[in-house]
Amino acid sequence: MDKNNHIAFLCLGTNLGDRELYLSDAIQKIGAHPEIEILKKGTALNTEALEVTDQPDFLNQLLQISTHLSPKELLDFLLGIENEMGRIRTRDKGPRVIDIDILSIDDMKVHEKGLHLPHHSLFTRPFILELLNELGEGSLIQAFGNPSEG
Protein backbone atom coordinates (compact mmCIF):
# COMPACT_ATOMS: atom_id res chain seq x y z
CA MET A 1 0.00 0.00 0.00
CA ASP A 2 1.21 3.51 -0.83
CA LYS A 3 2.05 5.17 2.49
CA ASN A 4 3.22 8.53 1.15
CA ASN A 5 1.34 11.58 2.33
CA HIS A 6 -0.79 13.00 -0.50
CA ILE A 7 -2.69 16.27 -0.76
CA ALA A 8 -5.95 15.82 -2.64
CA PHE A 9 -8.83 18.07 -3.62
CA LEU A 10 -12.34 16.68 -3.66
CA CYS A 11 -15.49 18.23 -5.10
CA LEU A 12 -18.75 17.20 -3.51
CA GLY A 13 -22.08 17.88 -5.15
CA THR A 14 -25.75 17.14 -4.55
CA ASN A 15 -28.98 18.27 -6.17
CA LEU A 16 -31.65 16.12 -4.54
CA GLY A 17 -33.38 16.26 -1.18
CA ASP A 18 -31.75 18.00 1.80
CA ARG A 19 -28.61 19.11 0.00
CA GLU A 20 -26.98 20.69 3.06
CA LEU A 21 -27.50 17.51 5.07
CA TYR A 22 -26.09 15.31 2.30
CA LEU A 23 -22.94 17.44 2.03
CA SER A 24 -22.52 17.44 5.80
CA ASP A 25 -22.99 13.67 6.02
CA ALA A 26 -20.51 13.01 3.22
CA ILE A 27 -17.90 15.29 4.80
CA GLN A 28 -18.36 13.55 8.16
CA LYS A 29 -17.89 10.15 6.53
CA ILE A 30 -14.77 11.30 4.68
CA GLY A 31 -13.27 12.79 7.85
CA ALA A 32 -14.00 9.63 9.84
CA HIS A 33 -11.57 7.56 7.76
CA PRO A 34 -8.39 6.96 9.82
CA GLU A 35 -6.17 7.62 6.77
CA ILE A 36 -7.79 10.96 5.84
CA GLU A 37 -7.43 14.38 7.44
CA ILE A 38 -9.58 17.24 6.19
CA LEU A 39 -7.27 20.26 5.87
CA LYS A 40 -9.64 22.83 4.37
CA LYS A 41 -13.36 22.94 3.73
CA GLY A 42 -14.79 25.50 1.32
CA THR A 43 -18.12 27.23 1.36
CA ALA A 44 -21.07 25.40 -0.16
CA LEU A 45 -21.97 27.08 -3.45
CA ASN A 46 -25.29 26.83 -5.30
CA THR A 47 -24.61 26.12 -8.98
CA GLU A 48 -26.79 25.50 -12.00
CA ALA A 49 -26.53 22.15 -13.73
CA LEU A 50 -24.12 22.64 -16.63
CA GLU A 51 -24.26 19.67 -18.97
CA VAL A 52 -27.68 18.15 -18.31
CA THR A 53 -29.73 21.23 -17.51
CA ASP A 54 -33.20 19.75 -16.94
CA GLN A 55 -32.54 19.03 -13.27
CA PRO A 56 -32.38 20.93 -9.96
CA ASP A 57 -29.45 23.19 -9.06
CA PHE A 58 -26.48 21.66 -7.30
CA LEU A 59 -24.89 22.51 -4.01
CA ASN A 60 -21.13 22.04 -4.41
CA GLN A 61 -18.30 22.16 -1.92
CA LEU A 62 -14.55 21.55 -2.09
CA LEU A 63 -12.36 19.78 0.42
CA GLN A 64 -8.60 19.71 0.65
CA ILE A 65 -7.47 16.52 2.36
CA SER A 66 -4.30 14.80 3.37
CA THR A 67 -4.24 11.03 2.96
CA HIS A 68 -1.96 8.04 2.83
CA LEU A 69 -4.41 6.21 0.57
CA SER A 70 -3.44 5.47 -3.02
CA PRO A 71 -5.60 7.11 -5.71
CA LYS A 72 -7.45 3.82 -6.31
CA GLU A 73 -8.03 3.25 -2.59
CA LEU A 74 -9.34 6.80 -2.20
CA LEU A 75 -11.64 6.39 -5.20
CA ASP A 76 -13.00 3.09 -3.88
CA PHE A 77 -13.63 4.65 -0.47
CA LEU A 78 -15.47 7.64 -1.97
CA LEU A 79 -17.58 5.44 -4.26
CA GLY A 80 -18.49 3.44 -1.15
CA ILE A 81 -19.76 6.62 0.51
CA GLU A 82 -21.82 7.48 -2.57
CA ASN A 83 -23.37 3.99 -2.55
CA GLU A 84 -23.98 4.06 1.21
CA MET A 85 -25.75 7.41 0.87
CA GLY A 86 -28.05 6.07 -1.85
CA ARG A 87 -26.50 7.30 -5.08
CA ILE A 88 -28.20 5.59 -8.00
CA ARG A 89 -26.61 6.00 -11.44
CA THR A 90 -29.58 5.92 -13.80
CA ARG A 91 -28.54 8.77 -16.11
CA ASP A 92 -25.08 10.10 -16.93
CA LYS A 93 -24.63 13.50 -15.25
CA GLY A 94 -28.19 13.29 -13.98
CA PRO A 95 -29.63 14.15 -10.57
CA ARG A 96 -27.83 12.68 -7.58
CA VAL A 97 -28.01 12.51 -3.82
CA ILE A 98 -24.22 12.84 -3.62
CA ASP A 99 -21.31 12.96 -6.04
CA ILE A 100 -17.72 12.99 -4.82
CA ASP A 101 -15.06 13.66 -7.45
CA ILE A 102 -11.31 13.54 -6.90
CA LEU A 103 -10.12 16.71 -8.64
CA SER A 104 -6.43 16.11 -8.06
CA ILE A 105 -3.93 14.26 -5.93
CA ASP A 106 -0.60 16.05 -5.67
CA ASP A 107 0.53 16.65 -9.26
CA MET A 108 -0.36 13.13 -10.41
CA LYS A 109 -1.56 12.48 -13.93
CA VAL A 110 -3.53 9.24 -14.02
CA HIS A 111 -5.64 7.86 -16.86
CA GLU A 112 -7.20 4.54 -15.92
CA LYS A 113 -10.66 3.11 -16.25
CA GLY A 114 -12.81 5.11 -13.83
CA LEU A 115 -9.96 7.35 -12.60
CA HIS A 116 -8.62 10.39 -14.41
CA LEU A 117 -6.37 12.87 -12.65
CA PRO A 118 -6.56 15.73 -12.84
CA HIS A 119 -10.34 15.49 -13.14
CA HIS A 120 -11.77 17.13 -16.29
CA SER A 121 -13.97 19.41 -14.16
CA LEU A 122 -10.89 21.40 -13.14
CA PHE A 123 -10.98 22.77 -16.67
CA THR A 124 -14.67 22.62 -17.61
CA ARG A 125 -16.64 23.82 -14.58
CA PRO A 126 -16.22 27.55 -13.86
CA PHE A 127 -17.35 27.24 -10.25
CA ILE A 128 -14.36 24.97 -9.50
CA LEU A 129 -11.93 27.87 -9.99
CA GLU A 130 -14.10 30.08 -7.79
CA LEU A 131 -14.07 27.48 -5.02
CA LEU A 132 -10.32 26.83 -5.40
CA ASN A 133 -9.64 30.56 -5.16
CA GLU A 134 -11.66 30.65 -1.95
CA LEU A 135 -9.40 27.95 -0.51
CA GLY A 136 -6.33 29.86 -1.69
CA GLU A 137 -5.55 27.19 -4.28
CA GLY A 138 -6.45 28.96 -7.53
CA SER A 139 -3.04 28.21 -9.02
CA LEU A 140 -3.81 24.48 -8.93
CA ILE A 141 -5.45 24.60 -12.36
CA GLN A 142 -2.46 26.34 -13.93
CA ALA A 143 -0.12 23.77 -12.36
CA PHE A 144 -1.56 21.10 -14.67
CA GLY A 145 -1.28 23.16 -17.84
CA ASN A 146 -3.46 22.58 -20.86
CA PRO A 147 -5.42 19.31 -20.48
CA SER A 148 -4.95 18.57 -24.18
CA GLU A 149 -1.20 18.37 -23.64
CA GLY A 150 0.45 15.08 -22.71
PDB file of C-alpha atoms in Angstrom:
ATOM      1  CA  MET A   1       0.000   0.000   0.000  1.00  0.00           C
ATOM      2  CA  ASP A   2       1.211   3.514  -0.832  1.00  0.00           C
ATOM      3  CA  LYS A   3       2.046   5.169   2.490  1.00  0.00           C
ATOM      4  CA  ASN A   4       3.219   8.533   1.148  1.00  0.00           C
ATOM      5  CA  ASN A   5       1.336  11.576   2.327  1.00  0.00           C
ATOM      6  CA  HIS A   6      -0.793  12.997  -0.498  1.00  0.00           C
ATOM      7  CA  ILE A   7      -2.688  16.267  -0.762  1.00  0.00           C
ATOM      8  CA  ALA A   8      -5.945  15.821  -2.640  1.00  0.00           C
ATOM      9  CA  PHE A   9      -8.825  18.074  -3.618  1.00  0.00           C
ATOM     10  CA  LEU A  10     -12.344  16.683  -3.664  1.00  0.00           C
ATOM     11  CA  CYS A  11     -15.489  18.231  -5.102  1.00  0.00           C
ATOM     12  CA  LEU A  12     -18.754  17.202  -3.505  1.00  0.00           C
ATOM     13  CA  GLY A  13     -22.085  17.885  -5.155  1.00  0.00           C
ATOM     14  CA  THR A  14     -25.745  17.138  -4.546  1.00  0.00           C
ATOM     15  CA  ASN A  15     -28.983  18.275  -6.165  1.00  0.00           C
ATOM     16  CA  LEU A  16     -31.650  16.118  -4.541  1.00  0.00           C
ATOM     17  CA  GLY A  17     -33.380  16.260  -1.177  1.00  0.00           C
ATOM     18  CA  ASP A  18     -31.752  18.002   1.797  1.00  0.00           C
ATOM     19  CA  ARG A  19     -28.612  19.113  -0.004  1.00  0.00           C
ATOM     20  CA  GLU A  20     -26.980  20.688   3.062  1.00  0.00           C
ATOM     21  CA  LEU A  21     -27.503  17.509   5.068  1.00  0.00           C
ATOM     22  CA  TYR A  22     -26.092  15.310   2.304  1.00  0.00           C
ATOM     23  CA  LEU A  23     -22.938  17.440   2.032  1.00  0.00           C
ATOM     24  CA  SER A  24     -22.515  17.444   5.800  1.00  0.00           C
ATOM     25  CA  ASP A  25     -22.990  13.666   6.017  1.00  0.00           C
ATOM     26  CA  ALA A  26     -20.510  13.011   3.218  1.00  0.00           C
ATOM     27  CA  ILE A  27     -17.902  15.291   4.805  1.00  0.00           C
ATOM     28  CA  GLN A  28     -18.360  13.551   8.159  1.00  0.00           C
ATOM     29  CA  LYS A  29     -17.887  10.146   6.525  1.00  0.00           C
ATOM     30  CA  ILE A  30     -14.767  11.299   4.678  1.00  0.00           C
ATOM     31  CA  GLY A  31     -13.270  12.790   7.845  1.00  0.00           C
ATOM     32  CA  ALA A  32     -14.002   9.633   9.841  1.00  0.00           C
ATOM     33  CA  HIS A  33     -11.567   7.556   7.756  1.00  0.00           C
ATOM     34  CA  PRO A  34      -8.392   6.964   9.822  1.00  0.00           C
ATOM     35  CA  GLU A  35      -6.170   7.619   6.775  1.00  0.00           C
ATOM     36  CA  ILE A  36      -7.788  10.961   5.836  1.00  0.00           C
ATOM     37  CA  GLU A  37      -7.425  14.378   7.436  1.00  0.00           C
ATOM     38  CA  ILE A  38      -9.577  17.244   6.193  1.00  0.00           C
ATOM     39  CA  LEU A  39      -7.272  20.258   5.869  1.00  0.00           C
ATOM     40  CA  LYS A  40      -9.639  22.833   4.369  1.00  0.00           C
ATOM     41  CA  LYS A  41     -13.363  22.942   3.734  1.00  0.00           C
ATOM     42  CA  GLY A  42     -14.793  25.497   1.318  1.00  0.00           C
ATOM     43  CA  THR A  43     -18.122  27.228   1.356  1.00  0.00           C
ATOM     44  CA  ALA A  44     -21.073  25.395  -0.163  1.00  0.00           C
ATOM     45  CA  LEU A  45     -21.973  27.084  -3.447  1.00  0.00           C
ATOM     46  CA  ASN A  46     -25.292  26.828  -5.296  1.00  0.00           C
ATOM     47  CA  THR A  47     -24.610  26.117  -8.984  1.00  0.00           C
ATOM     48  CA  GLU A  48     -26.793  25.503 -12.002  1.00  0.00           C
ATOM     49  CA  ALA A  49     -26.534  22.153 -13.728  1.00  0.00           C
ATOM     50  CA  LEU A  50     -24.124  22.637 -16.629  1.00  0.00           C
ATOM     51  CA  GLU A  51     -24.261  19.673 -18.966  1.00  0.00           C
ATOM     52  CA  VAL A  52     -27.679  18.148 -18.305  1.00  0.00           C
ATOM     53  CA  THR A  53     -29.725  21.230 -17.510  1.00  0.00           C
ATOM     54  CA  ASP A  54     -33.196  19.752 -16.944  1.00  0.00           C
ATOM     55  CA  GLN A  55     -32.544  19.030 -13.266  1.00  0.00           C
ATOM     56  CA  PRO A  56     -32.376  20.928  -9.962  1.00  0.00           C
ATOM     57  CA  ASP A  57     -29.451  23.190  -9.059  1.00  0.00           C
ATOM     58  CA  PHE A  58     -26.476  21.655  -7.299  1.00  0.00           C
ATOM     59  CA  LEU A  59     -24.889  22.513  -4.011  1.00  0.00           C
ATOM     60  CA  ASN A  60     -21.133  22.040  -4.412  1.00  0.00           C
ATOM     61  CA  GLN A  61     -18.303  22.161  -1.918  1.00  0.00           C
ATOM     62  CA  LEU A  62     -14.554  21.550  -2.094  1.00  0.00           C
ATOM     63  CA  LEU A  63     -12.362  19.782   0.420  1.00  0.00           C
ATOM     64  CA  GLN A  64      -8.598  19.708   0.652  1.00  0.00           C
ATOM     65  CA  ILE A  65      -7.472  16.525   2.360  1.00  0.00           C
ATOM     66  CA  SER A  66      -4.300  14.798   3.374  1.00  0.00           C
ATOM     67  CA  THR A  67      -4.237  11.035   2.956  1.00  0.00           C
ATOM     68  CA  HIS A  68      -1.961   8.043   2.834  1.00  0.00           C
ATOM     69  CA  LEU A  69      -4.414   6.206   0.570  1.00  0.00           C
ATOM     70  CA  SER A  70      -3.436   5.470  -3.015  1.00  0.00           C
ATOM     71  CA  PRO A  71      -5.600   7.111  -5.706  1.00  0.00           C
ATOM     72  CA  LYS A  72      -7.446   3.825  -6.309  1.00  0.00           C
ATOM     73  CA  GLU A  73      -8.026   3.252  -2.586  1.00  0.00           C
ATOM     74  CA  LEU A  74      -9.336   6.804  -2.197  1.00  0.00           C
ATOM     75  CA  LEU A  75     -11.640   6.395  -5.201  1.00  0.00           C
ATOM     76  CA  ASP A  76     -13.001   3.093  -3.885  1.00  0.00           C
ATOM     77  CA  PHE A  77     -13.635   4.647  -0.469  1.00  0.00           C
ATOM     78  CA  LEU A  78     -15.468   7.641  -1.967  1.00  0.00           C
ATOM     79  CA  LEU A  79     -17.576   5.436  -4.256  1.00  0.00           C
ATOM     80  CA  GLY A  80     -18.492   3.435  -1.154  1.00  0.00           C
ATOM     81  CA  ILE A  81     -19.758   6.617   0.512  1.00  0.00           C
ATOM     82  CA  GLU A  82     -21.822   7.475  -2.570  1.00  0.00           C
ATOM     83  CA  ASN A  83     -23.366   3.991  -2.553  1.00  0.00           C
ATOM     84  CA  GLU A  84     -23.985   4.062   1.208  1.00  0.00           C
ATOM     85  CA  MET A  85     -25.753   7.415   0.873  1.00  0.00           C
ATOM     86  CA  GLY A  86     -28.047   6.068  -1.847  1.00  0.00           C
ATOM     87  CA  ARG A  87     -26.502   7.303  -5.083  1.00  0.00           C
ATOM     88  CA  ILE A  88     -28.196   5.585  -7.998  1.00  0.00           C
ATOM     89  CA  ARG A  89     -26.610   6.003 -11.443  1.00  0.00           C
ATOM     90  CA  THR A  90     -29.584   5.924 -13.801  1.00  0.00           C
ATOM     91  CA  ARG A  91     -28.541   8.769 -16.110  1.00  0.00           C
ATOM     92  CA  ASP A  92     -25.076  10.102 -16.928  1.00  0.00           C
ATOM     93  CA  LYS A  93     -24.627  13.504 -15.254  1.00  0.00           C
ATOM     94  CA  GLY A  94     -28.187  13.289 -13.979  1.00  0.00           C
ATOM     95  CA  PRO A  95     -29.631  14.153 -10.569  1.00  0.00           C
ATOM     96  CA  ARG A  96     -27.827  12.682  -7.583  1.00  0.00           C
ATOM     97  CA  VAL A  97     -28.006  12.513  -3.820  1.00  0.00           C
ATOM     98  CA  ILE A  98     -24.220  12.841  -3.620  1.00  0.00           C
ATOM     99  CA  ASP A  99     -21.315  12.958  -6.038  1.00  0.00           C
ATOM    100  CA  ILE A 100     -17.719  12.985  -4.825  1.00  0.00           C
ATOM    101  CA  ASP A 101     -15.058  13.658  -7.446  1.00  0.00           C
ATOM    102  CA  ILE A 102     -11.313  13.542  -6.896  1.00  0.00           C
ATOM    103  CA  LEU A 103     -10.125  16.707  -8.636  1.00  0.00           C
ATOM    104  CA  SER A 104      -6.433  16.111  -8.056  1.00  0.00           C
ATOM    105  CA  ILE A 105      -3.925  14.257  -5.929  1.00  0.00           C
ATOM    106  CA  ASP A 106      -0.601  16.046  -5.673  1.00  0.00           C
ATOM    107  CA  ASP A 107       0.526  16.653  -9.260  1.00  0.00           C
ATOM    108  CA  MET A 108      -0.357  13.131 -10.406  1.00  0.00           C
ATOM    109  CA  LYS A 109      -1.557  12.479 -13.932  1.00  0.00           C
ATOM    110  CA  VAL A 110      -3.534   9.238 -14.015  1.00  0.00           C
ATOM    111  CA  HIS A 111      -5.642   7.861 -16.855  1.00  0.00           C
ATOM    112  CA  GLU A 112      -7.196   4.541 -15.915  1.00  0.00           C
ATOM    113  CA  LYS A 113     -10.663   3.113 -16.249  1.00  0.00           C
ATOM    114  CA  GLY A 114     -12.809   5.112 -13.828  1.00  0.00           C
ATOM    115  CA  LEU A 115      -9.965   7.347 -12.598  1.00  0.00           C
ATOM    116  CA  HIS A 116      -8.625  10.395 -14.412  1.00  0.00           C
ATOM    117  CA  LEU A 117      -6.366  12.866 -12.648  1.00  0.00           C
ATOM    118  CA  PRO A 118      -6.560  15.732 -12.836  1.00  0.00           C
ATOM    119  CA  HIS A 119     -10.345  15.495 -13.140  1.00  0.00           C
ATOM    120  CA  HIS A 120     -11.774  17.134 -16.285  1.00  0.00           C
ATOM    121  CA  SER A 121     -13.974  19.414 -14.160  1.00  0.00           C
ATOM    122  CA  LEU A 122     -10.892  21.397 -13.140  1.00  0.00           C
ATOM    123  CA  PHE A 123     -10.978  22.771 -16.673  1.00  0.00           C
ATOM    124  CA  THR A 124     -14.674  22.623 -17.613  1.00  0.00           C
ATOM    125  CA  ARG A 125     -16.644  23.816 -14.582  1.00  0.00           C
ATOM    126  CA  PRO A 126     -16.224  27.548 -13.864  1.00  0.00           C
ATOM    127  CA  PHE A 127     -17.351  27.239 -10.246  1.00  0.00           C
ATOM    128  CA  ILE A 128     -14.363  24.971  -9.497  1.00  0.00           C
ATOM    129  CA  LEU A 129     -11.929  27.874  -9.992  1.00  0.00           C
ATOM    130  CA  GLU A 130     -14.103  30.084  -7.787  1.00  0.00           C
ATOM    131  CA  LEU A 131     -14.071  27.480  -5.020  1.00  0.00           C
ATOM    132  CA  LEU A 132     -10.321  26.826  -5.400  1.00  0.00           C
ATOM    133  CA  ASN A 133      -9.641  30.561  -5.164  1.00  0.00           C
ATOM    134  CA  GLU A 134     -11.657  30.646  -1.948  1.00  0.00           C
ATOM    135  CA  LEU A 135      -9.402  27.946  -0.507  1.00  0.00           C
ATOM    136  CA  GLY A 136      -6.333  29.860  -1.687  1.00  0.00           C
ATOM    137  CA  GLU A 137      -5.548  27.194  -4.277  1.00  0.00           C
ATOM    138  CA  GLY A 138      -6.446  28.962  -7.532  1.00  0.00           C
ATOM    139  CA  SER A 139      -3.039  28.209  -9.025  1.00  0.00           C
ATOM    140  CA  LEU A 140      -3.814  24.481  -8.931  1.00  0.00           C
ATOM    141  CA  ILE A 141      -5.448  24.595 -12.362  1.00  0.00           C
ATOM    142  CA  GLN A 142      -2.461  26.338 -13.927  1.00  0.00           C
ATOM    143  CA  ALA A 143      -0.123  23.766 -12.361  1.00  0.00           C
ATOM    144  CA  PHE A 144      -1.561  21.102 -14.673  1.00  0.00           C
ATOM    145  CA  GLY A 145      -1.278  23.165 -17.841  1.00  0.00           C
ATOM    146  CA  ASN A 146      -3.458  22.579 -20.859  1.00  0.00           C
ATOM    147  CA  PRO A 147      -5.422  19.305 -20.484  1.00  0.00           C
ATOM    148  CA  SER A 148      -4.954  18.566 -24.181  1.00  0.00           C
ATOM    149  CA  GLU A 149      -1.196  18.369 -23.641  1.00  0.00           C
ATOM    150  CA  GLY A 150       0.445  15.075 -22.714  1.00  0.00           C
TER     151      GLY A 150
END
